[in-house]
Structures are given as C-alpha cells and as structure tokens.
mmCIF file of C-alpha atoms in Angstrom:
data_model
loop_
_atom_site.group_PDB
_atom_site.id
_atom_site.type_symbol
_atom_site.label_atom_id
_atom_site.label_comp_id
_atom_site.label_asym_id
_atom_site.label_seq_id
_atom_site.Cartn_x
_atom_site.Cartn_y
_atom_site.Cartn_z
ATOM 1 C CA UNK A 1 14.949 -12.475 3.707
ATOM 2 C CA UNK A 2 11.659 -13.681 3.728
ATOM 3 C CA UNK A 3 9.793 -15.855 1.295
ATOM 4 C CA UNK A 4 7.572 -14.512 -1.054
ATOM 5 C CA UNK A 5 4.920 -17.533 -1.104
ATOM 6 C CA UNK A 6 4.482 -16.881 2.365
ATOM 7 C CA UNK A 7 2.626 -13.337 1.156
ATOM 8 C CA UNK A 8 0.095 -15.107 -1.105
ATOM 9 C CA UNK A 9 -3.311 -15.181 -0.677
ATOM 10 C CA UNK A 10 -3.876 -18.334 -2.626
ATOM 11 C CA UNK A 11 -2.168 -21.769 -3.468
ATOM 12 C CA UNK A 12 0.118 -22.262 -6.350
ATOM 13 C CA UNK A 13 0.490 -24.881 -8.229
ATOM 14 C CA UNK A 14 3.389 -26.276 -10.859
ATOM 15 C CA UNK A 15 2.282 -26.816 -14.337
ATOM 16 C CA UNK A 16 4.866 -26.594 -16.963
ATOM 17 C CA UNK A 17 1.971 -26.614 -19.536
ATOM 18 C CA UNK A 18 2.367 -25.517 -22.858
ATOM 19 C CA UNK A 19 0.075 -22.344 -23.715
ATOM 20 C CA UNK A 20 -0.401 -19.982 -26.754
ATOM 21 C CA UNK A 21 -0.525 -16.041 -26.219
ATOM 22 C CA UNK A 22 -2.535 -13.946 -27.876
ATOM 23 C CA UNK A 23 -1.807 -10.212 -26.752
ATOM 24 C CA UNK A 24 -2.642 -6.864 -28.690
ATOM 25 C CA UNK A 25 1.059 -5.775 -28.505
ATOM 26 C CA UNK A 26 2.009 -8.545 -31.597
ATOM 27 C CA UNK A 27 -0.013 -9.358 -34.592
ATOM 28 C CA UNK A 28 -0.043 -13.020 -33.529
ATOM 29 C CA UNK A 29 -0.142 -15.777 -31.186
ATOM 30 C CA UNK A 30 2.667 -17.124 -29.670
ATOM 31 C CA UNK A 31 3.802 -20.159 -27.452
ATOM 32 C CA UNK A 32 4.929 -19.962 -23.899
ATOM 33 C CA UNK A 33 4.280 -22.352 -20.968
ATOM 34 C CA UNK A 34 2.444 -22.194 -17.747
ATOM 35 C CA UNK A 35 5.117 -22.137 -14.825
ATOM 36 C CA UNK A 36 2.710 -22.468 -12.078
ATOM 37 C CA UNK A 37 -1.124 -20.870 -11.254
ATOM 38 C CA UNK A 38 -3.760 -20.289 -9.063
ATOM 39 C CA UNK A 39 -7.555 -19.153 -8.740
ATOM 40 C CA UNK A 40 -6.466 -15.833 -9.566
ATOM 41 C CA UNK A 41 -3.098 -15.780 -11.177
ATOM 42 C CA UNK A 42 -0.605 -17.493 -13.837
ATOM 43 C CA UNK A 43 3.075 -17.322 -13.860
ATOM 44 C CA UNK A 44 4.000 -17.335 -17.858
ATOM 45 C CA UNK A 45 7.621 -18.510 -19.369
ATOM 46 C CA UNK A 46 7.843 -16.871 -22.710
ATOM 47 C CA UNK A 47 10.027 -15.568 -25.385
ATOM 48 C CA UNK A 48 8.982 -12.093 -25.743
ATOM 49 C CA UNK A 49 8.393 -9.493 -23.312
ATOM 50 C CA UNK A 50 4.629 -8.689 -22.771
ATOM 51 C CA UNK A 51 3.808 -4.843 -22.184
ATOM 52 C CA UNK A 52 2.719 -4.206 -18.307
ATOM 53 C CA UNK A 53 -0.583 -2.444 -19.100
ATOM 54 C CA UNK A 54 -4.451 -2.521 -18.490
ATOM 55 C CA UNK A 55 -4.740 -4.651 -21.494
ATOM 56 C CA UNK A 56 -6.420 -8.050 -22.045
ATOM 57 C CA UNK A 57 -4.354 -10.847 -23.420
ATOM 58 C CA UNK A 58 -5.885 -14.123 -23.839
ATOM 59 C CA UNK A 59 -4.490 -17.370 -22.940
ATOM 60 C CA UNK A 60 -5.204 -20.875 -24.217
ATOM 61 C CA UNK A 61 -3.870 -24.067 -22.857
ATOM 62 C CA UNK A 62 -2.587 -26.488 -24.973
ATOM 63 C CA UNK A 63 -4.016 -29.899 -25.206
ATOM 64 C CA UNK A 64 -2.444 -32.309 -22.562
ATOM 65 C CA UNK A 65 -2.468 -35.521 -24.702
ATOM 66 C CA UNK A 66 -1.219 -34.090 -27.815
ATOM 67 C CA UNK A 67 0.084 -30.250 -27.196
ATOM 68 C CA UNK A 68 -1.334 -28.538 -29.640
ATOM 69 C CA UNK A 69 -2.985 -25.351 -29.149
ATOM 70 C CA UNK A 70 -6.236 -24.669 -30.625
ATOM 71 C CA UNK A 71 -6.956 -20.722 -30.990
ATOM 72 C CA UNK A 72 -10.459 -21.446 -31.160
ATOM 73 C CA UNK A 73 -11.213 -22.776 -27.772
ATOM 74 C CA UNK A 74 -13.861 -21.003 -26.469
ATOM 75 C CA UNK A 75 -12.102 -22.239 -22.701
ATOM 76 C CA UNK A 76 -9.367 -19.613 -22.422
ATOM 77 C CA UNK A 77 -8.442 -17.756 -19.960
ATOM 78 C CA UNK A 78 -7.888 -13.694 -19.734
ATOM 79 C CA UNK A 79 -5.706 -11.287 -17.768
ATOM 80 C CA UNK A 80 -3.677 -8.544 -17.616
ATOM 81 C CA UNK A 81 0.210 -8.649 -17.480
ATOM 82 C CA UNK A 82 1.175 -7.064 -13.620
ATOM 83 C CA UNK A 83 4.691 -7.447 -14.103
ATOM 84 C CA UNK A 84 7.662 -9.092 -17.141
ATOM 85 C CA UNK A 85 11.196 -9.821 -16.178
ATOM 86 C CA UNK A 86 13.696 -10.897 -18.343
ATOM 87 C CA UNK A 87 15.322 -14.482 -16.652
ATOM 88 C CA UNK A 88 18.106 -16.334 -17.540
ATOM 89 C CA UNK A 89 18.418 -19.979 -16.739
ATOM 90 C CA UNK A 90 14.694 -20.603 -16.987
ATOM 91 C CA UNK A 91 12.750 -23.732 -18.438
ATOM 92 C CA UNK A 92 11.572 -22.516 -21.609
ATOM 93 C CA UNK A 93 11.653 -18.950 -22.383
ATOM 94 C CA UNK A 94 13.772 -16.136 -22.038
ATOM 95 C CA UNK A 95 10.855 -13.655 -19.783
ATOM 96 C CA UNK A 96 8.443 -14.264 -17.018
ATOM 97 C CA UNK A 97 5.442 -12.305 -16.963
ATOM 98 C CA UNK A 98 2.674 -12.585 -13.810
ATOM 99 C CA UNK A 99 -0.670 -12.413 -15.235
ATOM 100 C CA UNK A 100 -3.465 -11.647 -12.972
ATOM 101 C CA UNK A 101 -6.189 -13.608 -14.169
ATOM 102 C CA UNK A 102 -9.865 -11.350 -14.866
ATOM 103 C CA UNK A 103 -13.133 -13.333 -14.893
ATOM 104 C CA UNK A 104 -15.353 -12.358 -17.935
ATOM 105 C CA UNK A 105 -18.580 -14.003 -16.868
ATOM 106 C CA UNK A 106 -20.617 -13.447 -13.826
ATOM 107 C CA UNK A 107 -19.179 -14.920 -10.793
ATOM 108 C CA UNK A 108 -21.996 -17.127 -8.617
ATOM 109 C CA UNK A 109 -21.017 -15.762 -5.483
ATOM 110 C CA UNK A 110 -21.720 -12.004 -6.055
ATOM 111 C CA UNK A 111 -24.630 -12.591 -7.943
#
C-alpha cells in the first residue's frame, strides 16, 4: 500500500486552527478547524457535510491569540470542496472535506 503524501505535489503542514465556514449550501457560518494545508489546498474537520460541487465557500481563520473568528476579514481564503467523508475518531468534527484552494486576485507570476 503506498502512501498517499508521497503523490503530492506540495508540502503539508499541521495546523489544528480554528476556522469559520461560510458555504452557499447553509444560511450561515459555521466553525470547523484547519487539519493541515498547503499553497494550494486545506484539509477541513467539520460538523456538517459540505456539498462536492463547483461552488465557492469562503474560509476565515480564526484569530491565534484569542480564537475568535471575525466574518469580516477581508484575509480569507476561497475554494471549492473536491471531496467530504464522514470520519469517526477525528479531532474535532464529525467530516473531512479537501478544499482546493482558488486564488481570486491576479497571481504575479502569470502576469
């Protein structure tokens, strides 16, 4: 069997951070934490499933010192859910969801 890590492209690294979700499938935000991430990806611990679909969620990162999560950040980050699981024996939440993470401004090297 091999290991999946050895298939990434990029570094991962453990967070555990506390997050807020904001997705179109619920009519508000919710809490979930940060698992681990990279340049291009998050790995999400959360309570509710998220829909796999081309849609945008939005995710802000809680404040380190104090943990709470301000909705009006403008330092978020965006993606699109590319796969949900239910887990059992996890940290924090009952689902994992891989989010692959879309830039929304211009990126410096293509321009």
């Amino acid at each position: 069997m091999s290991d999946k890590s050895e298939n990434r492209k990029y570094p991962r690294s453990a967070s555990l951070r506390r997050c807020g979700i904001v997705s179109p499938a619920y009519d508000a935000p919710f809490p979930a934490r940060i698992i681990n991430h990279s340049a291009y990806g998050v790995l999400l611990e959360l309570d509710y499933p998220l829909p796999v679909e081309d849609v945008l969620i939005k995710i802000f990162q809680a404040d380190e010192a104090s943990g709470v999560i301000d909705y009006e950040r403008p330092d978020f980050m965006v993606g699109m859910v590319r796969w949900c699981n239910q887990q059992m024996g996890g940290w924090s939440g009952m689902y994992q969801a891989g989010i692959e993470l879309i830039s929304v401004r211009p990126r410096k090297d293509i321009i």
